Amino acid sequence: MPTAEREGAAREEARGLLVAAAVRGAAACRAGAMFLAAPVRAAAALSVRQIRYLHKTAVRSGGGGALFLHRDTPENNPDTPFDFTPENYKRIEAIVNNYPEGHRSAGVIPVLDLAQRQNGWLPISAMNKVAEVLQMPPMRVYEVATFYTMYNRKPVGKYHIQICTTTPCMLRDSDGILEAIQKKLGIQVGETTPDKLFTLVEVECLGACVNAPMVQINDNYYEDLTPKDMEDIIDELKAGRVPKPGPRSGRFSCEPAGGLTSLTEPPKGPGFGVRADL
């Protein structure tokens, strides 16, 4: 066979081998994709739940994050009426008297809280009044009010439901509690009921992990919750009654759910266990 023909045959054989390898590779990829499809779909579904509502909540409540910017609205602008009541002016003086002379601004956090408790939320006119009363630049007040998410820069309902969904509460079915609230009130995270009675937000750890799952409603903690407990609490609030705060499981506080494992009897008196000859 002439040299040119031998080279052509060799090229065709090499091309055939490459095509066969490509076909086998594609088949292997399809098999691998089919093998991985179910886990990938499961992971994708899980990742959707892991996209937390915190940022959405912050946007709607006006706290923290990217919301350092204020935009005047008809209900929230420097001319929005706000002034402290005479009783709260007395409370402000009691607050600032806790700090050295010339350091009135040290009371900015409790005085902002006082303004929010009086008004229900914190418009910019209230921040300006706090700056005036504490004799500090308004910008310093804005910095505090936009940093802490417990300051509500948009109106919230009479009952502010803050549900914790961080790891311990999540492991104790905080998702079930959240779903019960949403169904009971007909709202989603970050929303307020039409009657302005309830606002629902999702928050990070509230420090009651041993009593998970739990929610904070205004100043009260409700712990060891079940979906039925949450529905009962909402019914009580709708009726104008404030349910007893604390664990709903029968625990007094945060003792072990399975009962005491130590200190199960009164402590012995002085000298117990000490040898008489010592």
XYZ file of C-alpha atoms in Angstrom:
278
model
C 0.000 0.000 0.000
C 1.407 3.417 -0.949
C 2.548 5.610 1.896
C -0.224 8.212 1.338
C -2.913 5.534 1.535
C -1.420 4.091 4.737
C -1.391 7.552 6.345
C -5.014 8.149 5.289
C -6.103 4.804 6.748
C -4.299 5.587 9.997
C -6.052 8.957 10.236
C -9.463 7.333 9.672
C -8.739 4.725 12.336
C -7.674 7.418 14.802
C -10.798 9.444 14.008
C -12.938 6.374 14.625
C -11.277 5.747 17.964
C -11.875 9.364 19.013
C -15.546 9.201 18.023
C -16.001 5.968 19.967
C -14.328 7.483 23.019
C -16.557 10.537 22.770
C -19.671 8.356 22.578
C -18.593 6.364 25.622
C -17.829 9.577 27.499
C -21.240 11.039 26.685
C -22.936 7.850 27.839
C -20.979 7.951 31.078
C -21.957 11.587 31.627
C -25.637 10.765 31.078
C -25.406 7.881 33.545
C -23.652 10.089 36.065
C -26.225 12.827 35.612
C -29.054 10.344 36.179
C -27.279 9.022 39.277
C -26.814 12.535 40.681
C -30.171 13.947 39.612
C -32.113 12.915 42.720
C -29.532 14.174 45.261
C -29.116 17.413 43.330
C -32.875 17.970 43.272
C -33.069 17.231 46.992
C -30.208 19.619 47.732
C -31.828 22.303 45.598
C -35.116 21.905 47.452
C -33.310 22.149 50.780
C -31.362 25.205 49.678
C -34.619 27.024 48.931
C -35.596 26.697 52.602
C -32.148 27.850 53.634
C -32.722 31.173 51.857
C -33.732 32.879 55.074
C -36.360 35.573 55.352
C -34.150 37.769 57.493
C -33.298 40.234 54.736
C -36.899 40.417 53.549
C -38.017 40.971 57.128
C -35.425 43.694 57.630
C -36.544 45.463 54.472
C -40.164 45.464 55.539
C -39.524 46.450 59.134
C -36.957 49.081 58.236
C -34.093 47.774 60.335
C -30.415 47.185 59.674
C -28.724 45.834 56.567
C -28.878 47.936 53.430
C -31.514 50.264 54.839
C -29.226 53.042 55.967
C -31.027 55.267 53.462
C -34.180 57.159 54.403
C -36.786 58.203 51.863
C -39.473 60.645 52.930
C -43.010 59.286 52.687
C -46.330 60.876 53.663
C -46.324 58.956 56.959
C -42.578 59.147 57.671
C -40.829 62.455 57.141
C -39.237 65.169 59.307
C -42.632 66.868 59.673
C -44.387 63.762 61.000
C -45.777 64.870 64.386
C -43.880 63.449 67.347
C -43.082 64.634 70.834
C -42.524 62.840 74.092
C -45.274 62.866 76.691
C -44.610 64.712 79.973
C -44.251 61.340 81.719
C -41.655 60.197 79.197
C -39.696 63.437 79.542
C -39.362 62.543 83.228
C -38.198 59.061 82.261
C -35.615 60.564 79.902
C -34.159 62.663 82.706
C -33.971 59.567 84.895
C -32.141 57.759 82.082
C -29.571 60.478 81.384
C -28.904 60.904 85.110
C -27.328 57.444 85.004
C -24.440 58.860 82.964
C -21.711 61.394 83.797
C -22.408 65.060 83.219
C -21.857 66.022 79.599
C -22.597 62.508 78.316
C -26.328 62.684 77.694
C -25.807 61.012 74.327
C -24.894 57.780 76.144
C -28.624 57.276 76.701
C -29.468 57.115 72.996
C -30.399 53.403 72.970
C -32.914 53.475 75.868
C -34.354 56.826 74.751
C -34.901 55.501 71.216
C -36.617 52.503 72.790
C -38.791 54.847 74.833
C -39.780 56.732 71.675
C -40.697 53.479 69.945
C -42.758 52.268 72.898
C -44.675 55.531 72.933
C -45.308 55.640 69.185
C -45.348 51.946 68.279
C -42.546 52.436 65.738
C -39.717 54.890 65.043
C -40.273 57.561 62.371
C -37.434 59.887 61.480
C -39.149 62.732 63.332
C -38.838 60.690 66.538
C -35.126 60.199 65.849
C -34.751 63.941 65.387
C -36.530 64.568 68.678
C -34.195 62.116 70.433
C -31.209 63.975 68.964
C -32.633 67.273 70.190
C -33.344 66.012 73.705
C -29.948 64.338 74.069
C -28.111 67.272 72.472
C -26.340 65.154 69.864
C -26.065 65.266 66.048
C -29.049 63.606 64.322
C -26.664 61.488 62.237
C -25.423 59.770 65.408
C -29.007 58.830 66.254
C -29.633 57.562 62.704
C -26.532 55.374 62.972
C -27.907 53.643 66.058
C -31.474 53.330 64.768
C -30.364 51.747 61.492
C -27.890 49.359 63.123
C -30.179 47.584 65.593
C -33.024 45.599 64.055
C -35.174 45.897 67.188
C -35.911 49.472 66.130
C -38.860 49.379 63.744
C -38.555 52.137 61.178
C -41.848 51.131 59.623
C -45.172 50.587 61.410
C -45.787 47.177 62.986
C -48.907 45.590 64.410
C -50.027 45.751 68.017
C -48.544 42.294 68.523
C -45.108 41.917 66.969
C -44.473 38.181 66.506
C -40.776 37.400 66.135
C -40.151 33.724 65.426
C -36.675 32.278 65.839
C -35.638 29.798 63.134
C -31.943 29.468 63.953
C -30.497 25.948 64.288
C -31.825 24.777 67.722
C -35.335 26.056 66.998
C -35.214 24.684 63.446
C -34.276 21.243 64.786
C -37.280 21.468 67.121
C -39.664 22.229 64.224
C -39.789 26.013 64.149
C -40.882 25.609 60.521
C -44.056 23.956 61.802
C -44.636 26.864 64.190
C -44.060 29.357 61.378
C -46.503 27.533 59.119
C -49.130 27.507 61.887
C -48.790 31.280 62.344
C -49.029 31.954 58.616
C -52.145 29.804 58.244
C -53.788 31.242 61.346
C -53.198 34.877 60.401
C -53.202 34.596 56.604
C -49.961 36.551 56.247
C -46.380 35.811 55.234
C -43.114 36.758 56.909
C -42.653 40.530 56.973
C -46.375 41.273 56.604
C -49.016 42.786 58.886
C -52.628 41.683 59.166
C -55.198 44.070 57.622
C -56.535 44.945 61.096
C -52.993 46.051 62.127
C -53.118 43.595 65.021
C -50.242 41.244 64.111
C -46.897 41.601 62.347
C -44.836 38.471 61.638
C -41.048 38.518 61.275
C -38.362 35.825 61.263
C -35.352 36.533 63.478
C -32.031 35.096 64.529
C -31.332 33.445 67.899
C -33.189 34.994 70.839
C -31.134 33.185 73.459
C -33.718 30.645 74.672
C -32.305 27.636 72.817
C -32.949 25.180 75.654
C -36.676 25.976 75.333
C -36.832 25.697 71.549
C -38.927 26.278 69.559
C -39.932 29.716 70.759
C -41.262 33.087 69.686
C -41.045 36.576 71.123
C -44.261 38.601 71.074
C -43.595 42.194 72.089
C -41.615 41.770 75.344
C -42.712 38.215 76.165
C -41.112 34.858 75.344
C -43.321 31.846 74.575
C -41.328 28.620 74.644
C -41.559 24.831 74.151
C -44.163 25.505 71.497
C -46.294 23.212 69.384
C -48.389 24.440 66.439
C -51.499 24.084 68.645
C -49.868 26.204 71.363
C -49.186 28.925 68.816
C -52.779 28.923 67.599
C -54.038 29.180 71.194
C -51.703 32.104 71.912
C -52.966 33.969 68.853
C -56.589 33.332 69.882
C -55.864 34.756 73.336
C -54.273 37.870 71.879
C -57.185 38.369 69.494
C -59.496 38.264 72.507
C -57.476 41.010 74.177
C -55.833 38.737 76.737
C -52.075 38.362 77.186
C -51.170 34.667 77.629
C -48.809 33.707 80.420
C -45.235 33.893 79.081
C -42.712 31.103 79.426
C -42.649 27.379 78.610
C -45.874 25.781 77.387
C -44.750 22.237 78.170
C -45.209 22.360 81.927
C -41.585 23.137 82.653
C -41.059 25.846 85.243
C -38.086 27.337 83.448
C -35.233 25.705 81.541
C -34.695 22.562 83.595
C -34.155 19.320 81.613
C -37.262 18.312 79.688
C -36.820 14.714 80.874
C -36.635 15.670 84.535
C -33.806 16.443 86.918
C -30.667 14.335 86.701
C -28.846 16.030 89.567
C -29.773 17.983 92.702
C -32.762 15.665 93.058
C -32.957 16.122 96.846
C -32.351 18.977 99.290
C -28.642 19.634 99.888
C -27.086 18.164 103.011
C -26.085 20.389 105.895
C -22.611 21.717 106.668
C -20.071 18.998 107.380
C -21.861 16.256 105.450
C -19.433 13.548 104.381
C -16.596 14.845 106.541
C -14.946 12.260 108.832
C -15.652 12.809 112.491
C -11.992 12.331 113.426
C -10.765 15.159 111.178
